[in-house]
Amino acid sequence: MLALVALSACGGGGGSAGGDGPTGPGNTTVARIDLSPATPVAVVSGASTTFTAAAFTSGNTAVGASFTWASSNDAVASVAGGVVTGHLVGTAVITARSGSVTSAGVTVTVSAGAAAQLAVVTQPAGAAAGAPFATPPVVQVQDAAGNAVVGSTAAITAAVASGGGTLGGPTTVTAVAGVATFSGLSIAGLVGARTLTFTAAGLAAATSAAFPLDAGPAAQLAMRTQPVAGTAYAPFLTPAAVELRDAFGNVAASTAAVTATLASGGGTLGGATTVNASAGVATFTSLTVNGAAGARTLTFTAGTLGAVTSASFSVSAAPPAIVTLSAAALTMTATVGGNPVAPTTVAVTNTGIFPLTNLRVQATTYSAGAAGWLAATFPGGTSAPATLQLTATSAALPVGTYSATVVVAGDGAVATTSLAVTLVVNPPAFNAYGTTANKVSVVAIGSTLSPGFVTVVSGVPSTPDPTITFVARNTAIATVDATGKITAVAAGQVWVAALSTQSNSDSVLVIVPRASGPVLRTTITRFTYAVGDTITAVVQLDTRGATVGAVTASVSWPVWTGTGTFGAMTYVDANTTGSAMSPVVTLDPTVNVIRINGLSAAGVTGVVTLATIRFRVESSGLNAIYLNASEMLAADFTDLLATSTFTQYPVIVP
């Protein structure tokens, strides 16, 4: 605070003892300001002290001047006209200024005044009914300016100011160094907002900020909703709801498990008998009473908490069970001589109320024709829900349509339920992938082959087998799409199969030659034969652009030992008539090898027949015809063997 004060100073003339005579007017410019007192001053908050200021010239002559007073911290000590008043505990520096000249500062130290009031310096928080505050209130003794009176030992008392309830724990605390901490203080009552008031003799009271009182820990159970039952074995019309309350009746924020039991009336409980509470409430939504009609009561428990028993309620007799099937009729199909019919299942449920147990096939009746072809069982148990499995045995049945009725009964149901089953036995179906003209095919890299697929029933093409999938056994050599079209990828031989889950599967053999170079092959286009068949193998050399001057080829087949899976196949004859390479054929019967030596001075191109060789199938089993070469020379004697392709042909005799 600033104040202006005009002070007068007297000055006079004078001379030496010898009397020099009068002097001129004196210098009146302020050069220095002195304060009194000039040393530090102590002031109690609320009290005042007075400072004076004197101005002097540079010659140390007092002069009259006007002063502006200032405090370095008005909150601690303010000054007006030289009167300094203490406020907050601390220090402030007092100065006086005249014009551009300011005095040296004098420090004023303010100390607390007499105790006058209470103040809540830590607000209460974390209040749960009956439990100590998580953050207990802290109250301070202060003087009138709000300074802590650290020397106070006042007895301070807490009370409920608003919201009601009862305080527990230490409600009166003696201040230590002017501060009272209410550790252990608690409040009991219903949840809601509260404030506390704090009083001490001779001091102004203090009131806390509002805080919420929450529920305490669960201490008891109470019925929130009484159960209202309908029929036995059915969920309650109004399910029971149980509250977990603290000691003061507040619903606790508990997730404890609550268990229901029958207290009276007999029978059993069904559904969920133990329920975890949500926000302190456990609701028994799926609970049922199973047994006879009559009055019941329920008891609810949760750990060590006291049990609670419901009001009495009445249970009506349950309506009977109803046997319900997922299908009223079904059709199964089989093929004469085909795979066994896969079992079919039907779901059995109870759409009534009373339990459905001891499910059984009461009767199976057949229409005119074969009987006994159907078996009906309950493999997974005979209490609903259950599964009825139907298995048809068709091996002995001729082509035709057969009907049966399965009657299902069960304990708890007053009526049976019937299932109509139809079995259709179809003529045998045969899947054919490829024809006798392409069961074995030579396909160049990048080229495609569509062998064709047909399903034949009783010798007549029929609807294609819907379960067929096409698979190449080595996709690095050839691939096949969903229609059975084959694409050659790289050199080699690969089986491509048409697989069925309801009839036979079938295959074709694809031979993929190298990208270039001669190919030694035959005209054989199938691999399945019967005992007594003659196999005619026309051995050909496809030069594929090369000019071949000499070839030494071999045709071999495994030697039959009379045992194992190999079937017997014997050599009949060989014919080289008309061959452009004038081949010579020799037979080594001990190892089943035929050697063919062909020469042409000018060289041959295109597809050249080397020999026609015939074999006879002597017995069932597996065999094969292998083509190889030990020499393949161009007309200029270039060795073509490394780029040549040699083929082999399976012989399968059922």
XYZ file of C-alpha atoms in Angstrom:
654
model
C 0.000 0.000 0.000
C 1.344 3.421 -0.877
C 0.776 6.662 1.003
C 2.088 10.158 0.599
C 3.165 12.058 3.706
C 4.603 15.635 3.736
C 7.256 16.101 6.297
C 8.772 19.557 7.096
C 12.406 20.127 7.949
C 13.843 23.320 9.327
C 17.074 24.732 8.110
C 18.857 27.900 9.199
C 21.786 30.055 8.369
C 24.797 30.403 10.566
C 28.390 31.294 10.493
C 31.632 30.639 12.177
C 32.472 31.906 15.581
C 34.232 34.829 13.922
C 31.045 35.913 12.183
C 31.541 35.590 8.460
C 28.189 37.198 7.756
C 24.981 35.728 6.271
C 25.090 32.988 3.682
C 22.951 32.338 0.548
C 19.909 30.012 0.421
C 20.750 26.252 1.326
C 20.604 23.125 -1.015
C 17.117 21.345 -0.649
C 17.560 18.343 -3.042
C 16.832 14.963 -1.314
C 19.860 12.702 -1.475
C 19.080 10.161 1.295
C 16.053 8.801 3.226
C 16.389 7.177 6.650
C 13.668 5.000 8.268
C 12.974 4.615 11.910
C 13.086 1.973 13.204
C 15.952 1.034 10.889
C 16.397 -2.563 12.185
C 14.121 -5.636 11.597
C 10.735 -5.513 13.311
C 8.478 -8.373 14.504
C 4.689 -8.012 14.239
C 1.866 -10.372 15.237
C -0.759 -10.991 12.580
C -3.500 -8.410 12.994
C -1.272 -5.939 14.934
C 0.373 -2.703 13.636
C 3.582 -0.728 14.121
C 4.561 2.785 12.907
C 7.593 3.755 10.789
C 8.866 7.329 10.248
C 11.042 8.658 7.441
C 13.515 11.578 7.313
C 15.002 13.169 4.175
C 18.528 14.622 3.909
C 20.534 16.537 1.346
C 23.926 15.470 0.118
C 25.361 17.771 2.767
C 23.469 15.793 5.406
C 21.026 18.593 6.015
C 17.463 17.547 6.898
C 14.907 18.810 4.423
C 11.176 18.534 4.159
C 9.870 15.956 1.668
C 6.808 13.927 0.628
C 7.168 10.062 0.872
C 5.607 7.116 -0.934
C 5.530 3.962 1.253
C 5.765 0.387 -0.139
C 5.719 -3.282 1.050
C 7.432 -6.081 -0.868
C 4.501 -8.429 0.013
C 1.212 -6.761 0.909
C -0.293 -10.182 1.698
C 2.192 -10.577 4.539
C 2.403 -6.935 5.745
C 0.755 -3.822 4.335
C 1.842 -0.192 4.946
C -0.195 3.031 4.870
C 1.276 6.406 5.935
C 4.103 4.588 7.665
C 1.709 2.351 9.654
C 2.579 -1.330 9.001
C -0.087 -4.010 9.686
C 0.736 -7.798 9.830
C -1.422 -10.321 7.981
C 0.010 -13.692 6.877
C 2.943 -15.403 8.494
C 6.099 -14.503 6.618
C 8.409 -11.548 5.910
C 8.048 -8.311 3.935
C 10.436 -5.420 3.293
C 9.181 -1.847 3.966
C 10.618 1.138 2.004
C 9.900 4.876 1.559
C 10.515 6.821 -1.683
C 10.722 10.515 -2.513
C 11.189 11.350 -6.129
C 13.852 9.049 -7.425
C 15.380 8.324 -4.024
C 14.315 5.178 -2.076
C 15.273 4.333 1.459
C 17.002 1.166 2.541
C 14.447 -1.560 3.313
C 13.511 -2.683 6.788
C 12.377 -6.353 7.193
C 9.098 -6.997 8.986
C 8.485 -10.557 10.244
C 4.833 -11.519 10.819
C 3.933 -14.364 13.202
C 0.556 -16.025 13.801
C -1.956 -14.352 15.949
C -4.279 -15.837 18.507
C -6.340 -18.920 17.567
C -9.626 -17.767 16.064
C -11.061 -20.408 13.713
C -10.936 -23.981 12.326
C -10.343 -24.948 8.708
C -10.607 -28.339 6.896
C -7.270 -28.716 5.104
C -7.846 -32.330 3.888
C -11.396 -33.122 2.793
C -12.864 -36.503 3.826
C -13.109 -39.075 0.974
C -13.620 -42.798 0.393
C -16.475 -43.199 2.843
C -18.141 -46.617 3.076
C -20.825 -47.226 5.645
C -19.291 -48.447 8.912
C -15.719 -48.383 7.566
C -12.975 -45.819 8.293
C -12.579 -43.074 5.718
C -10.043 -44.014 3.052
C -8.906 -40.367 3.261
C -9.619 -39.122 6.804
C -10.417 -35.422 7.334
C -7.618 -33.153 8.644
C -8.551 -29.932 10.531
C -6.209 -26.998 11.295
C -6.406 -24.321 14.018
C -5.905 -20.886 12.443
C -5.797 -17.235 13.455
C -8.228 -14.721 11.965
C -6.038 -14.292 8.882
C -5.878 -18.046 8.194
C -2.401 -18.666 9.615
C -1.800 -22.023 11.251
C -1.517 -21.681 14.978
C 1.119 -24.362 15.448
C 1.148 -24.030 19.183
C -2.535 -24.886 19.571
C -3.606 -28.099 21.339
C -7.324 -27.428 21.080
C -9.735 -30.381 21.357
C -11.645 -30.546 18.072
C -14.929 -32.481 17.707
C -16.472 -33.877 14.515
C -20.210 -34.231 13.912
C -22.532 -35.000 10.981
C -23.623 -31.704 9.483
C -25.977 -33.017 6.780
C -27.255 -36.335 5.392
C -27.767 -38.080 8.719
C -26.038 -41.119 10.138
C -23.827 -41.876 13.097
C -20.114 -41.232 13.431
C -17.840 -43.927 14.800
C -14.233 -44.003 15.857
C -12.439 -40.970 17.374
C -14.923 -38.066 17.076
C -12.802 -35.711 19.271
C -9.104 -35.280 18.513
C -6.555 -33.036 20.277
C -4.594 -30.901 17.854
C -0.878 -31.540 17.563
C 1.084 -28.518 16.317
C -2.280 -26.985 15.488
C -3.486 -29.953 13.351
C -6.073 -32.676 14.188
C -6.185 -35.804 11.959
C -9.344 -37.943 12.362
C -7.796 -41.336 11.572
C -10.269 -44.197 12.055
C -13.322 -41.956 11.776
C -16.297 -43.706 10.170
C -19.915 -42.998 9.403
C -22.823 -45.414 9.503
C -26.132 -45.000 7.724
C -27.834 -45.164 4.367
C -25.902 -44.285 1.245
C -26.021 -40.684 0.066
C -24.290 -37.299 0.309
C -22.866 -36.105 3.642
C -21.034 -33.134 5.180
C -19.176 -32.992 8.497
C -18.798 -30.053 10.897
C -15.833 -29.526 13.247
C -15.965 -27.413 16.444
C -13.619 -26.345 19.229
C -14.254 -24.125 22.252
C -13.844 -20.433 21.453
C -13.118 -21.025 17.767
C -15.222 -20.540 14.665
C -16.461 -23.932 13.340
C -15.559 -25.448 9.938
C -17.705 -27.575 7.587
C -16.325 -30.105 5.079
C -17.124 -30.329 1.415
C -19.913 -32.767 0.506
C -18.836 -36.386 -0.039
C -20.713 -39.583 -0.980
C -21.305 -42.339 1.550
C -21.116 -45.695 -0.246
C -22.305 -49.097 0.895
C -20.037 -51.112 3.143
C -19.012 -54.756 2.712
C -21.759 -57.378 2.342
C -22.965 -58.523 5.745
C -26.442 -59.964 5.181
C -28.874 -61.285 2.553
C -32.349 -59.916 1.883
C -35.093 -60.753 -0.594
C -35.433 -58.117 -3.276
C -38.037 -59.984 -5.364
C -40.147 -62.865 -4.023
C -40.420 -65.847 -6.398
C -43.664 -66.485 -8.276
C -43.829 -70.004 -9.717
C -45.844 -71.399 -12.600
C -45.588 -75.114 -13.260
C -43.049 -77.603 -12.006
C -39.991 -78.089 -14.255
C -40.505 -74.622 -15.803
C -38.647 -71.382 -14.953
C -40.377 -69.131 -12.406
C -42.871 -66.627 -13.775
C -41.140 -64.078 -11.538
C -37.641 -65.274 -10.651
C -36.292 -64.744 -7.154
C -33.817 -61.880 -6.687
C -31.593 -61.645 -3.598
C -29.671 -58.593 -2.370
C -26.331 -58.640 -0.587
C -26.550 -55.786 1.928
C -24.106 -54.194 4.317
C -24.814 -54.027 8.054
C -26.905 -50.861 7.569
C -29.212 -52.156 4.838
C -27.395 -50.735 1.823
C -27.015 -52.927 -1.280
C -23.297 -53.779 -1.381
C -21.240 -53.670 -4.567
C -20.695 -57.447 -4.312
C -20.234 -60.207 -6.901
C -20.411 -63.029 -4.360
C -21.992 -66.377 -5.306
C -25.482 -66.945 -3.888
C -26.913 -70.483 -3.716
C -30.594 -71.472 -3.658
C -31.939 -74.600 -1.939
C -35.417 -75.888 -1.216
C -36.413 -74.979 2.342
C -39.776 -76.725 2.314
C -42.161 -78.636 0.079
C -39.814 -81.300 -1.289
C -38.628 -82.055 -4.778
C -35.459 -80.819 -6.442
C -34.233 -77.623 -8.019
C -33.215 -77.387 -11.660
C -31.463 -74.761 -13.713
C -28.746 -72.564 -12.199
C -28.923 -72.972 -8.417
C -25.831 -70.812 -7.800
C -25.655 -67.321 -9.289
C -22.949 -64.677 -8.997
C -24.340 -61.332 -7.891
C -24.115 -58.310 -10.163
C -23.888 -54.962 -8.353
C -24.990 -56.758 -5.210
C -28.056 -58.516 -6.699
C -28.340 -62.213 -7.632
C -31.278 -63.063 -9.913
C -32.210 -66.736 -10.411
C -33.519 -66.510 -13.980
C -33.315 -70.195 -14.961
C -34.220 -71.769 -11.615
C -36.976 -74.425 -11.667
C -38.739 -76.514 -9.038
C -38.990 -80.150 -10.081
C -41.542 -82.383 -8.423
C -45.189 -82.588 -7.538
C -47.549 -79.643 -7.256
C -47.701 -77.820 -3.924
C -46.308 -75.046 -1.741
C -42.554 -74.388 -1.491
C -40.094 -72.006 0.120
C -36.503 -71.344 -0.882
C -33.451 -70.597 1.237
C -30.557 -68.531 -0.081
C -27.013 -68.585 1.301
C -23.722 -66.893 0.488
C -20.602 -67.973 2.351
C -20.703 -66.966 6.013
C -23.536 -64.461 5.576
C -26.803 -65.191 7.283
C -29.327 -67.088 5.150
C -32.626 -65.634 3.967
C -35.809 -67.583 3.203
C -38.389 -66.611 0.608
C -42.097 -66.252 1.117
C -44.137 -69.350 0.356
C -45.133 -69.860 -3.275
C -47.290 -72.396 -5.095
C -46.114 -74.758 -7.878
C -48.635 -76.232 -10.315
C -48.393 -79.704 -11.822
C -46.250 -79.804 -14.976
C -47.885 -80.515 -18.350
C -46.628 -83.742 -19.952
C -43.533 -84.004 -22.115
C -43.932 -83.891 -25.904
C -41.691 -86.000 -28.127
C -40.622 -83.783 -31.033
C -38.468 -84.905 -33.965
C -36.418 -82.575 -36.152
C -37.946 -84.286 -39.219
C -41.262 -86.021 -39.794
C -39.972 -87.981 -42.784
C -36.679 -88.720 -44.468
C -35.329 -90.573 -47.481
C -32.166 -92.681 -47.671
C -30.594 -93.917 -50.907
C -28.464 -96.951 -51.698
C -27.028 -98.641 -54.757
C -27.109 -102.356 -55.479
C -23.624 -103.635 -54.774
C -22.528 -100.147 -53.701
C -21.092 -98.797 -50.476
C -23.100 -99.232 -47.239
C -25.639 -96.488 -46.584
C -24.272 -93.859 -44.168
C -26.334 -93.618 -40.953
C -28.798 -90.710 -40.742
C -29.619 -88.895 -37.501
C -32.721 -87.078 -36.266
C -32.737 -84.741 -33.247
C -35.248 -85.619 -30.506
C -36.329 -82.776 -28.206
C -38.952 -82.176 -25.530
C -41.324 -79.334 -26.403
C -43.438 -80.017 -23.325
C -42.622 -79.265 -19.661
C -42.353 -82.558 -17.775
C -38.956 -84.268 -18.262
C -38.677 -86.651 -21.213
C -36.593 -89.698 -20.302
C -36.156 -93.343 -21.288
C -36.588 -92.584 -24.983
C -37.111 -95.751 -26.992
C -38.274 -97.097 -30.338
C -41.649 -98.510 -29.475
C -42.186 -100.092 -32.898
C -40.819 -100.238 -36.443
C -43.327 -101.261 -39.086
C -42.628 -101.979 -42.767
C -44.785 -101.601 -45.841
C -45.228 -104.481 -48.258
C -41.898 -105.918 -49.346
C -38.714 -106.484 -47.400
C -38.607 -106.011 -43.629
C -35.873 -105.717 -41.058
C -33.638 -103.454 -43.151
C -33.811 -100.501 -40.713
C -32.201 -100.171 -37.256
C -33.140 -97.206 -35.012
C -31.068 -96.510 -31.866
C -30.192 -93.763 -29.358
C -26.371 -93.968 -29.270
C -25.826 -90.868 -27.116
C -28.360 -91.439 -24.334
C -32.112 -91.738 -23.896
C -32.985 -88.469 -22.122
C -34.088 -85.516 -24.231
C -32.459 -83.812 -25.949
C -31.159 -86.914 -27.715
C -30.178 -88.211 -31.144
C -32.060 -90.950 -32.994
C -29.709 -92.790 -35.372
C -31.135 -94.658 -38.366
C -29.053 -97.295 -40.152
C -30.277 -99.021 -43.320
C -28.862 -102.352 -44.478
C -29.380 -102.608 -48.227
C -26.929 -105.328 -49.310
C -29.629 -107.969 -49.762
C -32.255 -105.671 -51.275
C -33.001 -105.561 -54.998
C -33.685 -102.332 -56.868
C -36.821 -100.708 -55.502
C -38.366 -98.327 -52.946
C -38.978 -99.472 -49.369
C -40.873 -97.754 -46.561
C -40.855 -98.041 -42.777
C -42.431 -96.169 -39.862
C -40.494 -95.681 -36.619
C -42.590 -94.970 -33.500
C -40.717 -93.132 -30.713
C -41.950 -93.092 -27.105
C -40.557 -91.780 -23.838
C -41.345 -91.565 -20.126
C -43.121 -88.325 -19.240
C -44.920 -88.130 -22.581
C -48.499 -89.301 -23.022
C -48.238 -89.596 -26.817
C -45.773 -91.199 -29.226
C -44.313 -89.610 -32.356
C -43.764 -91.307 -35.705
C -41.045 -90.946 -38.324
C -41.570 -92.084 -41.934
C -38.404 -93.534 -43.505
C -38.035 -94.283 -47.221
C -35.132 -96.288 -48.649
C -34.541 -96.037 -52.398
C -32.268 -98.785 -53.772
C -30.927 -97.729 -57.168
C -29.368 -99.874 -59.886
C -25.581 -99.977 -59.727
C -23.886 -96.862 -61.047
C -20.477 -96.912 -62.716
C -18.232 -93.884 -63.033
C -15.917 -93.767 -66.057
C -13.152 -91.171 -66.362
C -11.723 -91.379 -69.880
C -12.393 -93.954 -72.602
C -10.506 -96.932 -73.977
C -9.016 -94.467 -76.460
C -7.442 -92.173 -73.851
C -7.070 -94.019 -70.533
C -3.351 -93.754 -71.267
C -2.394 -90.565 -73.124
C 0.786 -88.782 -74.173
C 0.301 -85.030 -73.626
C 2.906 -82.395 -74.514
C 3.916 -79.780 -71.952
C 1.424 -76.908 -72.037
C -1.217 -78.960 -73.852
C -4.515 -80.087 -72.374
C -6.548 -83.294 -72.371
C -10.258 -83.691 -71.583
C -10.725 -87.450 -71.054
C -14.462 -87.051 -70.424
C -16.480 -88.254 -67.442
C -19.746 -90.216 -67.451
C -21.875 -92.017 -64.857
C -23.632 -95.072 -66.271
C -26.635 -96.759 -64.623
C -27.815 -100.078 -66.070
C -25.695 -99.419 -69.152
C -27.282 -96.010 -69.821
C -25.549 -92.653 -69.206
C -27.174 -90.989 -66.222
C -26.857 -87.891 -64.091
C -23.167 -87.460 -63.247
C -22.110 -88.544 -59.779
C -22.423 -85.310 -57.702
C -19.686 -86.378 -55.281
C -16.929 -86.593 -57.904
C -13.741 -84.591 -57.337
C -10.753 -84.621 -59.697
C -7.244 -84.948 -58.242
C -3.802 -85.025 -59.909
C -1.479 -87.224 -57.824
C 1.536 -85.042 -58.714
C 0.642 -81.458 -59.598
C 4.263 -80.752 -60.546
C 3.683 -82.902 -63.653
C 0.032 -82.141 -64.468
C -2.954 -80.314 -62.993
C -6.678 -80.940 -63.349
C -9.632 -78.569 -62.988
C -13.114 -79.152 -61.581
C -14.395 -80.426 -64.943
C -11.651 -83.060 -65.308
C -9.606 -81.183 -67.942
C -5.898 -81.975 -67.546
C -3.002 -79.592 -68.298
C 0.525 -80.988 -68.738
C 3.116 -79.032 -66.710
C 6.450 -80.892 -66.728
C 8.007 -84.146 -67.975
C 6.960 -87.331 -66.174
C 4.015 -89.701 -65.704
C 1.118 -88.996 -63.358
C -2.180 -90.589 -62.393
C -5.207 -88.271 -62.438
C -8.186 -89.609 -60.475
C -11.934 -88.970 -60.375
C -12.836 -89.708 -56.748
C -16.366 -90.578 -55.566
C -17.835 -91.034 -52.111
C -20.937 -92.876 -53.279
C -19.730 -95.042 -56.175
C -16.510 -96.192 -57.805
C -13.533 -93.932 -58.492
C -11.604 -94.036 -61.774
C -8.271 -92.815 -63.153
C -6.343 -91.977 -66.302
C -2.573 -92.086 -66.841
C -0.912 -89.057 -68.406
C 2.572 -89.324 -69.955
C 4.278 -85.939 -70.389
C 7.424 -86.100 -72.592
C 10.365 -83.759 -72.286
C 9.936 -80.413 -74.031
C 11.979 -81.642 -77.030
C 13.788 -84.734 -78.262
C 12.602 -88.145 -79.518
C 9.883 -90.095 -77.696
C 9.844 -93.907 -77.532
C 6.232 -94.951 -77.002
C 3.479 -97.443 -77.927
C -0.058 -97.147 -79.201
C -1.457 -98.635 -75.960
C -4.337 -96.432 -74.717
C -5.705 -98.459 -71.773
C -4.387 -100.289 -68.722
C -7.196 -102.673 -67.686
C -7.336 -106.189 -69.197
C -8.869 -109.608 -68.545
C -7.209 -112.995 -68.326
C -6.791 -114.350 -71.872
C -6.637 -110.895 -73.525
C -3.976 -110.194 -76.125
C -2.130 -106.907 -75.684
C -0.857 -105.431 -78.925
C 1.904 -102.898 -78.375
C 2.951 -100.999 -81.502
C 6.375 -99.607 -80.573
C 6.898 -96.223 -82.186
C 9.673 -93.656 -82.356
C 8.409 -90.072 -82.585
C 11.497 -88.112 -83.678
C 9.821 -84.729 -82.970
C 11.894 -82.818 -85.492
C 15.129 -84.784 -85.102
C 16.618 -86.990 -87.858
C 17.362 -90.336 -86.216
C 19.906 -92.679 -87.808
C 20.204 -95.432 -85.191
C 18.270 -96.678 -82.157
C 18.776 -99.548 -79.763
C 15.536 -99.917 -77.813
C 14.268 -102.447 -75.297
C 10.805 -103.618 -74.299
C 10.610 -105.425 -70.944
C 8.030 -106.710 -68.457
C 8.408 -108.282 -65.013
C 9.122 -111.992 -64.714
C 6.225 -113.811 -63.078
C 7.321 -115.942 -60.094
C 3.926 -117.469 -59.381
C 3.492 -115.511 -56.142
C 2.932 -111.930 -55.109
C 0.778 -109.305 -56.773
C 2.368 -109.529 -60.246
C 0.232 -111.345 -62.778
C 1.591 -113.584 -65.546
C 1.990 -112.054 -68.996
C 3.714 -114.014 -71.831
C 5.316 -112.979 -75.097
C 3.426 -114.039 -78.263
C 5.321 -112.625 -81.238
C 6.933 -109.545 -82.792
C 6.603 -108.117 -86.318
C 8.869 -105.489 -87.904
C 7.468 -105.631 -91.441
C 7.438 -102.266 -93.176
C 9.590 -100.424 -90.644
C 11.698 -97.666 -92.178
C 14.610 -98.561 -89.871
C 14.741 -102.280 -90.768
C 14.931 -103.267 -87.117
C 16.245 -106.567 -85.792
C 14.317 -108.032 -82.822
C 15.876 -110.415 -80.267
C 14.219 -111.963 -77.207
C 15.816 -112.902 -73.904
C 13.053 -114.992 -72.245
C 14.990 -115.457 -69.011
C 14.618 -111.795 -68.110
C 11.621 -110.879 -70.329
C 13.527 -108.356 -72.474
C 13.022 -107.712 -76.201
C 15.790 -105.702 -77.905
C 15.112 -103.745 -81.085
C 18.040 -102.491 -83.202
C 17.100 -100.090 -86.016
C 19.289 -98.277 -88.581
C 18.764 -95.762 -91.390
C 21.705 -94.320 -93.325
C 19.647 -91.342 -94.473
C 17.921 -91.009 -91.099
C 14.188 -91.004 -90.337
C 11.814 -88.255 -89.209
C 8.244 -88.126 -87.895
C 6.543 -91.099 -86.239
C 8.280 -94.367 -87.201
C 7.013 -97.838 -86.263
C 9.814 -100.057 -84.979
C 7.866 -103.248 -84.172
C 4.471 -104.660 -83.277
C 4.721 -106.912 -80.234
C 1.932 -109.037 -78.798
C 1.523 -110.358 -75.243
C -1.025 -112.688 -73.680
C -2.494 -112.111 -70.198
C -2.188 -115.355 -68.249
C -3.443 -114.448 -64.738
C -4.860 -111.624 -62.689
C -2.617 -109.166 -60.902
C -0.415 -106.192 -61.715
C 2.146 -105.947 -64.489
C 3.687 -103.332 -66.774
C 5.426 -102.839 -70.117
C 8.593 -100.708 -69.977
C 10.215 -98.988 -72.996
C 13.826 -97.849 -72.823
C 16.810 -97.216 -75.104
C 20.551 -97.590 -74.723
C 21.336 -95.754 -77.957
C 19.665 -92.910 -79.852
C 21.849 -91.334 -82.599
C 21.054 -88.676 -85.150
C 22.014 -89.249 -88.797
C 25.106 -87.098 -88.139
C 25.917 -89.304 -85.122
C 24.839 -86.691 -82.541
C 23.857 -88.454 -79.307
C 20.140 -87.847 -78.692
C 19.792 -90.153 -75.681
C 19.925 -87.408 -73.025
C 16.953 -85.550 -74.525
C 14.846 -88.615 -75.307
C 11.703 -89.664 -73.434
C 10.942 -93.309 -72.604
C 7.512 -94.500 -71.507
C 5.944 -97.267 -69.458
C 2.449 -98.741 -69.443
C 0.678 -100.379 -66.474
C -1.231 -103.639 -66.978
C -3.997 -104.207 -64.405
C -5.876 -107.514 -64.501
C -8.760 -107.737 -61.965
